[in-house]
Tab-separated table of C-alpha atoms in Angstrom:
chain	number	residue	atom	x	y	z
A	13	UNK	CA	-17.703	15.993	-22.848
A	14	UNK	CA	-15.223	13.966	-21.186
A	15	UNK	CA	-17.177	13.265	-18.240
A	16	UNK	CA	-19.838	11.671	-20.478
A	17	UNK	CA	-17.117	9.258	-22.138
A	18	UNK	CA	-15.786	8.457	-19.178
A	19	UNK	CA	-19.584	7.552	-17.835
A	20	UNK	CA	-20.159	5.143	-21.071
A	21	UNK	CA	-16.683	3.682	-20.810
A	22	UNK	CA	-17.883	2.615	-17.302
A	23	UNK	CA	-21.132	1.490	-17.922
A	24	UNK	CA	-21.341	-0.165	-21.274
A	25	UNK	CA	-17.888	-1.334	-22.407
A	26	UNK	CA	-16.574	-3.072	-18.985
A	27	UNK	CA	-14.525	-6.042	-21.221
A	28	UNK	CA	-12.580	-4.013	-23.359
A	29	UNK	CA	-12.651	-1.182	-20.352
A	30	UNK	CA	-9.026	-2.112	-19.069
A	31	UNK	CA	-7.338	-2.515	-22.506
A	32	UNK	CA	-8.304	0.845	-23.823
A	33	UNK	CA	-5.344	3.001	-22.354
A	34	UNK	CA	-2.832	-0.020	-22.058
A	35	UNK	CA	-3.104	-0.651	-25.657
A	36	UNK	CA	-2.288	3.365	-26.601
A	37	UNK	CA	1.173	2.907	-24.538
A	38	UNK	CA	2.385	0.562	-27.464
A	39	UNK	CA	1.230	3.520	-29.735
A	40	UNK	CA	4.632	5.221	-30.812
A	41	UNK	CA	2.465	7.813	-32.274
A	42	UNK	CA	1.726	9.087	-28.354
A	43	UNK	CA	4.623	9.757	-26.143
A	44	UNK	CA	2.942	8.991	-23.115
A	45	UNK	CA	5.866	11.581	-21.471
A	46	UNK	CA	5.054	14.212	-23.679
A	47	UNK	CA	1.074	14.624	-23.342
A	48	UNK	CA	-1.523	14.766	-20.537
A	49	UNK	CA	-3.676	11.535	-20.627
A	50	UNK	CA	-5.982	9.567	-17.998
A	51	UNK	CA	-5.120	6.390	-17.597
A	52	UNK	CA	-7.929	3.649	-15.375
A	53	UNK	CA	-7.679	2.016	-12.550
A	54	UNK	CA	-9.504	-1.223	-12.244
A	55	UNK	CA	-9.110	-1.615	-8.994
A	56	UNK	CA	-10.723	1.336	-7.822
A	57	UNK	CA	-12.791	1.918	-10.734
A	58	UNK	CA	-11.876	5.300	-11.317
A	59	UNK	CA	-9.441	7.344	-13.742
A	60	UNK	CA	-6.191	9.064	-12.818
A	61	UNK	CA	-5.243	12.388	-14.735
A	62	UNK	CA	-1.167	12.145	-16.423
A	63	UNK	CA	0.120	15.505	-17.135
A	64	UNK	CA	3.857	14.342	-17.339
A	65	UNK	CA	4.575	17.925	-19.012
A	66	UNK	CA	4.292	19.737	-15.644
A	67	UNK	CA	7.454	18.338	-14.055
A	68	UNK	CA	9.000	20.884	-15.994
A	69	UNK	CA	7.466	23.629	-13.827
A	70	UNK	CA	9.751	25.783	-11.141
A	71	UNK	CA	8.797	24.605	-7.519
A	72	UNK	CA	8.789	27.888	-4.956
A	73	UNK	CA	6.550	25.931	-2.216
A	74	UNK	CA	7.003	23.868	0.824
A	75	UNK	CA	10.785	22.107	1.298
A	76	UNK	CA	10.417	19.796	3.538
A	77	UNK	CA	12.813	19.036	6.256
A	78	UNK	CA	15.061	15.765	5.749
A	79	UNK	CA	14.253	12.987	8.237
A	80	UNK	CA	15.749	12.803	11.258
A	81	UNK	CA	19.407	10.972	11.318
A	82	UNK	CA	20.248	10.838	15.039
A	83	UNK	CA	17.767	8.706	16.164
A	84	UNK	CA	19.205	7.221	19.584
A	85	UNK	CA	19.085	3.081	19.674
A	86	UNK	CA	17.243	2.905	22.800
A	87	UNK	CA	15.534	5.611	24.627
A	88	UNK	CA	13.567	5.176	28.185
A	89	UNK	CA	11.023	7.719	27.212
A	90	UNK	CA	10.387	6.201	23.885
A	91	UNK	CA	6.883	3.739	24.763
A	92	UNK	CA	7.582	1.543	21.970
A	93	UNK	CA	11.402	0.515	23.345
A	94	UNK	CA	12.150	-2.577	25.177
A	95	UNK	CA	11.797	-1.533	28.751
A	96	UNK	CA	9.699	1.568	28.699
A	97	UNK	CA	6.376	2.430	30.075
A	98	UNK	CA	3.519	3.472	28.214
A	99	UNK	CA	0.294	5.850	28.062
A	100	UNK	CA	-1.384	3.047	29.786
A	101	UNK	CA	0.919	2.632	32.752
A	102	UNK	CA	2.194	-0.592	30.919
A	103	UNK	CA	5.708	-1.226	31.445
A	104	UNK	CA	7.013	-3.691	27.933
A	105	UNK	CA	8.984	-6.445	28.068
A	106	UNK	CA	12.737	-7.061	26.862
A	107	UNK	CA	11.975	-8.183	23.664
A	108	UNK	CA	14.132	-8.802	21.060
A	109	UNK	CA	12.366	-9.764	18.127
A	110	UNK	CA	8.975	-8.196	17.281
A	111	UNK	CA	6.335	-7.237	20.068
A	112	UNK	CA	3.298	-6.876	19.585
A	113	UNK	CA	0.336	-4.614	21.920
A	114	UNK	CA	-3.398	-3.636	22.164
A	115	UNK	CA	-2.955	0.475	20.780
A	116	UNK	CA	-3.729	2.373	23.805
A	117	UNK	CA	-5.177	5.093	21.959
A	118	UNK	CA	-7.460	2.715	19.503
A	119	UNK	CA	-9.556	4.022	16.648
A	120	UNK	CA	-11.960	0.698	17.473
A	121	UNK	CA	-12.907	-0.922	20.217
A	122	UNK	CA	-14.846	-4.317	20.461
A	123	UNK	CA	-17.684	-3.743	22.926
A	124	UNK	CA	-19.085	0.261	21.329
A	125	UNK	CA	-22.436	0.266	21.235
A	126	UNK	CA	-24.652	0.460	18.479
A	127	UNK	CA	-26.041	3.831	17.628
A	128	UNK	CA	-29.490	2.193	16.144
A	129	UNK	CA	-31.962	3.005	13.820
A	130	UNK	CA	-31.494	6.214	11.500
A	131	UNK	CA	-34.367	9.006	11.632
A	132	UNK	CA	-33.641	9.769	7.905
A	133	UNK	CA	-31.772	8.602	4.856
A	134	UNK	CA	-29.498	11.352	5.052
A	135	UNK	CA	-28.173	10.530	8.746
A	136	UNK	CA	-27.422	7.066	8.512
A	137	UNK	CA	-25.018	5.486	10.926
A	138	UNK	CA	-23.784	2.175	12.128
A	139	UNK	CA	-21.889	-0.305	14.031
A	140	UNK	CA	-17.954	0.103	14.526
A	141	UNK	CA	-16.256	-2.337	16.214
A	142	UNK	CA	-12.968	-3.925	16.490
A	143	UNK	CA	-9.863	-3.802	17.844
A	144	UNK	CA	-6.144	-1.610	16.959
A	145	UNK	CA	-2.802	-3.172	18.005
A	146	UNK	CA	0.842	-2.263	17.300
A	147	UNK	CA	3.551	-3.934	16.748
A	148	UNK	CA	6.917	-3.488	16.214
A	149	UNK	CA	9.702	-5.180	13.879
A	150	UNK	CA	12.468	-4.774	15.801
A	151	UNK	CA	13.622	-3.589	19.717
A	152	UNK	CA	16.297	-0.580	18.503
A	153	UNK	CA	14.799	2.416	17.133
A	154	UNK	CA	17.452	3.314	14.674
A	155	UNK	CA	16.647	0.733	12.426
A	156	UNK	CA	14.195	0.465	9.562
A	157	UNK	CA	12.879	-2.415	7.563
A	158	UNK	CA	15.317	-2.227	4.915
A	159	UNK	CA	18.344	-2.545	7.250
A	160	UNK	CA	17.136	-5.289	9.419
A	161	UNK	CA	18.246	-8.748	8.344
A	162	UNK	CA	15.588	-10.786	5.953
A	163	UNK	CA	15.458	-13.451	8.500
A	164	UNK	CA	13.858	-11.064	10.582
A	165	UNK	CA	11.778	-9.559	8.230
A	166	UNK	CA	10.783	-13.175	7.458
A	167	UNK	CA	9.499	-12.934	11.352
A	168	UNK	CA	7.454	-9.871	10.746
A	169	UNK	CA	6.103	-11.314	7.968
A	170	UNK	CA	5.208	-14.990	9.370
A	171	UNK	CA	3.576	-12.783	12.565
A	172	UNK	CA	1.507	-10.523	9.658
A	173	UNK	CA	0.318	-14.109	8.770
A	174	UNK	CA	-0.679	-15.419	12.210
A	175	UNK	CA	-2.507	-12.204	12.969
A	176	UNK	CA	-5.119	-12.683	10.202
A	177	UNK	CA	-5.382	-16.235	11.367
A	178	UNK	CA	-6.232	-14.848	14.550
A	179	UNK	CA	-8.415	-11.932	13.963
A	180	UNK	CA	-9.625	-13.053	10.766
A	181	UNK	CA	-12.566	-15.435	11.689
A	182	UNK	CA	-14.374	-12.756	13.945
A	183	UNK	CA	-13.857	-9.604	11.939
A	184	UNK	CA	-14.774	-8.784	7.954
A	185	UNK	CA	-11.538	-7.396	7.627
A	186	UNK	CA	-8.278	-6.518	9.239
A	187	UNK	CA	-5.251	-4.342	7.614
A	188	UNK	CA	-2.106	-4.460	8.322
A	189	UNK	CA	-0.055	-0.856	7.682
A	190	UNK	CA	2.691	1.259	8.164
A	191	UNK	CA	3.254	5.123	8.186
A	192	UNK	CA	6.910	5.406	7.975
A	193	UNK	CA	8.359	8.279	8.682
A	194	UNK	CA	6.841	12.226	10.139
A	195	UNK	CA	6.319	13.306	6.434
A	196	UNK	CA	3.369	10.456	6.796
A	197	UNK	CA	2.162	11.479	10.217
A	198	UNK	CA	4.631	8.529	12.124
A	199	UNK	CA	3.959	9.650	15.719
A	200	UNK	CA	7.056	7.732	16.380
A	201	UNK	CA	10.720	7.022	15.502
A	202	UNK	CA	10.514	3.396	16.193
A	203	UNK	CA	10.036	0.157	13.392
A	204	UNK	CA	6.525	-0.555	13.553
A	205	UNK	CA	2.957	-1.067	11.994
A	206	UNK	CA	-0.230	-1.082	13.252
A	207	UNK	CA	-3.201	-3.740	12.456
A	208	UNK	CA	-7.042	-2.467	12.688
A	209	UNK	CA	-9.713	-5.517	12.238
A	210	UNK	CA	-12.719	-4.360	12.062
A	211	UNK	CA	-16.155	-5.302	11.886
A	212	UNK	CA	-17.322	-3.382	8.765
A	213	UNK	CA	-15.290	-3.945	4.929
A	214	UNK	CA	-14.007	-0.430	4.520
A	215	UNK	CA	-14.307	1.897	1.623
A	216	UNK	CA	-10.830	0.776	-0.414
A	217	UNK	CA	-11.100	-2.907	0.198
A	218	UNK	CA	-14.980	-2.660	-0.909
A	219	UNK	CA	-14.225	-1.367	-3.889
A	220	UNK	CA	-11.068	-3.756	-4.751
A	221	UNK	CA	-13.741	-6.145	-4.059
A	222	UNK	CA	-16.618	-5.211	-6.096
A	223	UNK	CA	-13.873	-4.357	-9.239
A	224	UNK	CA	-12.240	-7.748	-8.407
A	225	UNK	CA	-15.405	-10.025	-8.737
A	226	UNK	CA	-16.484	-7.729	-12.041
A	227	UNK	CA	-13.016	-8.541	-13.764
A	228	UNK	CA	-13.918	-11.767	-12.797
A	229	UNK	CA	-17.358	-12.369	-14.395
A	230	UNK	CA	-16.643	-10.506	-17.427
A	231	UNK	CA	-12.972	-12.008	-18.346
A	232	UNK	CA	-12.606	-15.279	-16.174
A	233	UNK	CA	-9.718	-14.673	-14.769
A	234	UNK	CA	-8.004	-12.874	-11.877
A	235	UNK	CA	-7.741	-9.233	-12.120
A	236	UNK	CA	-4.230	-8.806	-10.569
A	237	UNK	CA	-2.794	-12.579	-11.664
A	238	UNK	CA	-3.951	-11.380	-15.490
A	239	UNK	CA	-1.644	-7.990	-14.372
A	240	UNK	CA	0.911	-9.449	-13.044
A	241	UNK	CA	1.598	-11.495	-16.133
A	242	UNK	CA	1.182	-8.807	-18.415
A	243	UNK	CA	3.445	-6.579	-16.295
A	244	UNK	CA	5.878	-9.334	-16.593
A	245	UNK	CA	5.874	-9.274	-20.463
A	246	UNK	CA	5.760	-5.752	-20.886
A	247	UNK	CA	8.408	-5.271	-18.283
A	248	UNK	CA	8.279	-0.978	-19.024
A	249	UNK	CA	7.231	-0.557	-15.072
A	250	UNK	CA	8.861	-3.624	-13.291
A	251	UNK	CA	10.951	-2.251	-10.991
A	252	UNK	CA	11.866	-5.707	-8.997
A	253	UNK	CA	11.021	-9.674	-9.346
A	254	UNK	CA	11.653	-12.880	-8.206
A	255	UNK	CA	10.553	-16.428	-8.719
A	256	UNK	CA	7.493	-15.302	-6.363
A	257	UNK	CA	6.702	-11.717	-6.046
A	258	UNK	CA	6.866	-8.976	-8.747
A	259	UNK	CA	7.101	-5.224	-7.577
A	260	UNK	CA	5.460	-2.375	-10.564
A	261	UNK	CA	4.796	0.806	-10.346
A	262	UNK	CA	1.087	0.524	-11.518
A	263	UNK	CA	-0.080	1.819	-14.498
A	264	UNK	CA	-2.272	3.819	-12.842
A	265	UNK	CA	-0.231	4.774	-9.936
A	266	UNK	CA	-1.387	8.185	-8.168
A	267	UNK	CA	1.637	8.739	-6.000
A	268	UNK	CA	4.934	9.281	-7.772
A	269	UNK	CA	6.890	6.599	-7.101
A	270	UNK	CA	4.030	4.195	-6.034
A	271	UNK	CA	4.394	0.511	-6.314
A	272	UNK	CA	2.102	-2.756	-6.366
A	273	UNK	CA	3.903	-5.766	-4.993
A	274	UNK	CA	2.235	-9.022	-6.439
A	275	UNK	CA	2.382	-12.718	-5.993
A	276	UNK	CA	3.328	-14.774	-8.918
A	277	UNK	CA	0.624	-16.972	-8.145
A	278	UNK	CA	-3.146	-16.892	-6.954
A	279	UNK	CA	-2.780	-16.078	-3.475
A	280	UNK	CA	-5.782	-14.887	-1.326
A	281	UNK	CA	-4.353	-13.906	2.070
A	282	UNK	CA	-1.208	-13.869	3.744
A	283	UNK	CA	-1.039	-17.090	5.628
A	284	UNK	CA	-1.927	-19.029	2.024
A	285	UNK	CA	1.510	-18.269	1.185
A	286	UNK	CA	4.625	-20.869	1.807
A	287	UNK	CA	7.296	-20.837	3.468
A	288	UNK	CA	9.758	-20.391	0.693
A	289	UNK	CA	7.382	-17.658	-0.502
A	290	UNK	CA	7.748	-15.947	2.892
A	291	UNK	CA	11.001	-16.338	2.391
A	292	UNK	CA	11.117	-14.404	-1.090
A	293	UNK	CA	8.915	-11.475	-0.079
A	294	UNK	CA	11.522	-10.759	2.985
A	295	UNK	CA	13.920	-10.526	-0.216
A	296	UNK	CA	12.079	-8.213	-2.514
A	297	UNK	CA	10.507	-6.052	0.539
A	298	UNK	CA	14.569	-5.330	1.454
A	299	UNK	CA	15.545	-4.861	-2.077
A	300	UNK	CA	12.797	-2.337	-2.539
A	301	UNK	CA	12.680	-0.494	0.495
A	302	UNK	CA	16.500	0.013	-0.359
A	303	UNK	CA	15.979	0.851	-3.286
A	304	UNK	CA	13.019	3.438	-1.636
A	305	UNK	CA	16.249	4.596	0.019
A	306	UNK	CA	18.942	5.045	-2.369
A	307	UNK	CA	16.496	6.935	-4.542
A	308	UNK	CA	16.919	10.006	-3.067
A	309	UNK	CA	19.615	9.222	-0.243
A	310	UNK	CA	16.928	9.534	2.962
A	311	UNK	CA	14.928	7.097	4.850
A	312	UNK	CA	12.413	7.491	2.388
A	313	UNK	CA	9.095	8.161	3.584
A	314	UNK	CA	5.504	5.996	2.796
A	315	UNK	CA	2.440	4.659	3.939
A	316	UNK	CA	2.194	0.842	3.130
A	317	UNK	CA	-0.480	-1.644	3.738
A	318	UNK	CA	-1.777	-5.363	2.804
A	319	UNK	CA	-5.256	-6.144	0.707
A	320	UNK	CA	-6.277	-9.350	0.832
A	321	UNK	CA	-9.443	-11.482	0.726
A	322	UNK	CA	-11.929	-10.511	2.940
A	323	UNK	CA	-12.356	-12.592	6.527
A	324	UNK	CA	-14.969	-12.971	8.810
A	325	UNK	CA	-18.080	-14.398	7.178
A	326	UNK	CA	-16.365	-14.067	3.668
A	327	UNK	CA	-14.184	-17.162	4.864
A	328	UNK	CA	-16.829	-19.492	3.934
A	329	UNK	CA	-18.226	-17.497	0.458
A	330	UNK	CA	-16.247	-18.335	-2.932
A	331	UNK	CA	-13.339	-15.207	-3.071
A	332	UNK	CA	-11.154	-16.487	-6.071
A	333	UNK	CA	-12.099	-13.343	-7.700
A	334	UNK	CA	-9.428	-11.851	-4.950
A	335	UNK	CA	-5.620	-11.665	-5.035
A	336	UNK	CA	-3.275	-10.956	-2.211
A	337	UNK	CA	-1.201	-7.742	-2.915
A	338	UNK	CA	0.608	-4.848	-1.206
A	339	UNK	CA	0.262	-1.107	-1.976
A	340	UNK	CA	3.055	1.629	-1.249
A	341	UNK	CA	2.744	5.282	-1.222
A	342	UNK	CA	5.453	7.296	-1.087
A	343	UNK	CA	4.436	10.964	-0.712
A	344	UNK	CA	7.748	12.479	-2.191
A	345	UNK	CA	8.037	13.643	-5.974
A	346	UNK	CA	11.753	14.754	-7.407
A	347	UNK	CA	14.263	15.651	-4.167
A	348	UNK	CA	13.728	14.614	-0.618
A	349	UNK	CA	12.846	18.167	0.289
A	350	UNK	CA	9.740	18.506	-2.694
A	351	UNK	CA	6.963	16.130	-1.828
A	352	UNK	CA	3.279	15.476	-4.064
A	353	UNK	CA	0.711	17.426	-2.135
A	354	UNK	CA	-3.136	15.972	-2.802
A	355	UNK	CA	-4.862	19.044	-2.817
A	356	UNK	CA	-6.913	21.501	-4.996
A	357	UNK	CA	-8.199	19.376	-8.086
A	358	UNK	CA	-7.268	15.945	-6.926
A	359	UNK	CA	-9.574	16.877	-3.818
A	360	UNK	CA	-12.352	18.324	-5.744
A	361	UNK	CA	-12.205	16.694	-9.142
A	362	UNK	CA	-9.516	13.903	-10.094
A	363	UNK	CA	-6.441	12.432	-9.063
A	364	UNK	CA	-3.657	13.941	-11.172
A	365	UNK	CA	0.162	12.744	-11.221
A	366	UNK	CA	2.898	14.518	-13.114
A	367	UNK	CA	5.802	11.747	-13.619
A	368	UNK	CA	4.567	9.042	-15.596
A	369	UNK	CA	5.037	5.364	-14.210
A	370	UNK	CA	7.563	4.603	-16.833
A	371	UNK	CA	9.685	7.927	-16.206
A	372	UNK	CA	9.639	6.739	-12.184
A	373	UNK	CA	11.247	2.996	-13.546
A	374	UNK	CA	13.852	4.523	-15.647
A	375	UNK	CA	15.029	6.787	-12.914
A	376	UNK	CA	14.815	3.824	-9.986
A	377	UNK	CA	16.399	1.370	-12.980
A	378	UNK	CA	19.546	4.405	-12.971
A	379	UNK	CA	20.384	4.316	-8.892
A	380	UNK	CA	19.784	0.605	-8.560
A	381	UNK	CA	21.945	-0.200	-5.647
A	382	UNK	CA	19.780	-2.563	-3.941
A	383	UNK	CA	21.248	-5.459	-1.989
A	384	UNK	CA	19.874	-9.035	-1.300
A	385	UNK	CA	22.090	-9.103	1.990
């Protein structure tokens, strides 16, 4: 009968909807590490399964294999190094800050045609178009975010900015991410992202939307600035803040040691923010991503990305329903070697995570040996 509780919860009580489990983690009467519990997530609009119990088990499965360490600084055959020639033939500059390419294996391009008209309901298809560049933070390959300089990661971040600017007024949406490391299918051992505008509002950001503008009507205020300051008062699953940004691990976090990184303020897209706000996020992203490091002593593996206001036509609607905000997804779960593996009932039924959000801030909060340098 759970299924039918969750279905009312949905449909009839959507105001008190994102209170319900957030008020039974003040409840001393339920040790949230003790007992298996779903917790909501109002972005997605769907519930996450807590079964913090079952890091108790014995692991016998996959180990994985620790990143690689001797990564040279510059190699010739690398196609992302200053220098080197690519798929394409293309031979890149010197460059010595960030550089940044049309993908020459892209997922979208901007003249596919349309595939018209469905013959039936259950065959629908349409339009994909856009475009898929890459671009990199910094010309040595042995390098990673958290060890370049935050000037520089000030300059990847004021180029994130100037790519929506540029992309943004022709296509619906266009996200920024980054697969770091081969645990999260990095193709490549070179500091980079890639951007994908497209001309279609994909399934995630669809859904952030549609939860977004629902917060919205029913509470009148911002999902995510209404979080943020709660988060801050509660202060259970902060792991890092500023006068600007706040990093969590979300109360409904999926991944292990997830986090949410938030503006203090309403913020739609990237290039809304300031320069002294640009300035603070290069701080917190190092601090985190170090502290991603330290955790278990690796180059720690994620997948990262940006969710912002939609663009393209939405540039001219009303989006104050929207916040800016950053998601990171870590795939490991307690050693380097032992990583969360979304299979089985998260596949078929529900997301399930076994370390609660507040167990993941106590243990960052015990190896904090982040840096602002």
């Amino acid at each position: 009968m759970v299924c039918e509780s969750l279905q009312v919860d949905r449909q009839t009580d959507r105001q008190k909807r994102p209170q319900t489990l957030s008020s039974s983690c003040s409840r001393l009467s339920f040790p949230l590490s003790e007992h298996q519990h779903l917790r909501y997530n109002p972005l997605r609009g769907s519930w996450v399964l807590v079964s913090a119990h079952r890091m108790k088990r014995p692991w016998k499965g996959q180990m994985e294999k620790p990143p690689e360490e001797d990564i040279p600084r510059h190699d010739p055959t690398n196609p992302l190094c200053p220098g080197s020639r690519r798929a394409n033939g293309e031979i890149n500059p010197n460059y010595e800050s960030t550089f940044l390419f049309d993908n020459d294996f892209p997922a979208l391009q901007p003249d596919a045609p349309d595939p018209g008209a469905a013959d039936h309901p259950l065959f629908q298809t349409r339009a994909a178009r856009g475009v898929c560049k890459v671009m990199c933070f910094h010309p040595w390959s042995d390098i990673t975010l958290p060890l370049m300089q935050v000037s520089e990661i000030k300059t990847v971040i004021d180029k994130w900015a100037e790519l929506i600017e540029e992309l943004g007024p022709k296509y619906p949406w266009v996200q920024i991410f980054e697969n770091k490391g081969a645990m999260m299918g990095c193709s490549n051992p070179h500091p980079h992202c890639q951007v994908w505008a497209s001309s279609f509002l994909p399934n995630e950001p669809h859904l952030a939307d549609l939860n977004q503008k629902m917060h919205w009507s029913s509470r009148g205020e911002v999902m995510l600035v209404e979080y943020a300051r709660q988060e801050a008062e509660r202060k259970v699953r902060v792991v890092l803040e500023n006068d600007s940004w706040l990093v969590v691990v979300p109360f409904w976090a999926t991944w292990p040691f997830q986090t949410l990184l938030l503006p203090r303020r309403h913020v739609l897209r990237l290039p809304d923010l300031t320069s002294q706000e640009r300035d603070a996020l290069a701080s917190v992203m190092k601090r985190l991503l170090t502290k991603y490091d330290n955790l278990f002593e690796i180059s720690f593996p994620y997948s990262m990305g940006w969710h912002g206001a939609p663009t393209g036509p939405h540039l001219k609607e009303d989006m104050s329903h929207w916040q800016l905000h950053a998601h990171y997804y870590p795939p490991l779960l307690r050693s380097a070697s032992v990583r969360k593996f979304m299979v089985g009932y998260e596949m078929l039924a529900l997301e399930q995570r076994d370390l609660t959000p507040e167990q993941v801030c106590h243990t960052s909060g015990r190896r904090d040996l982040d840096t602002d340098t």
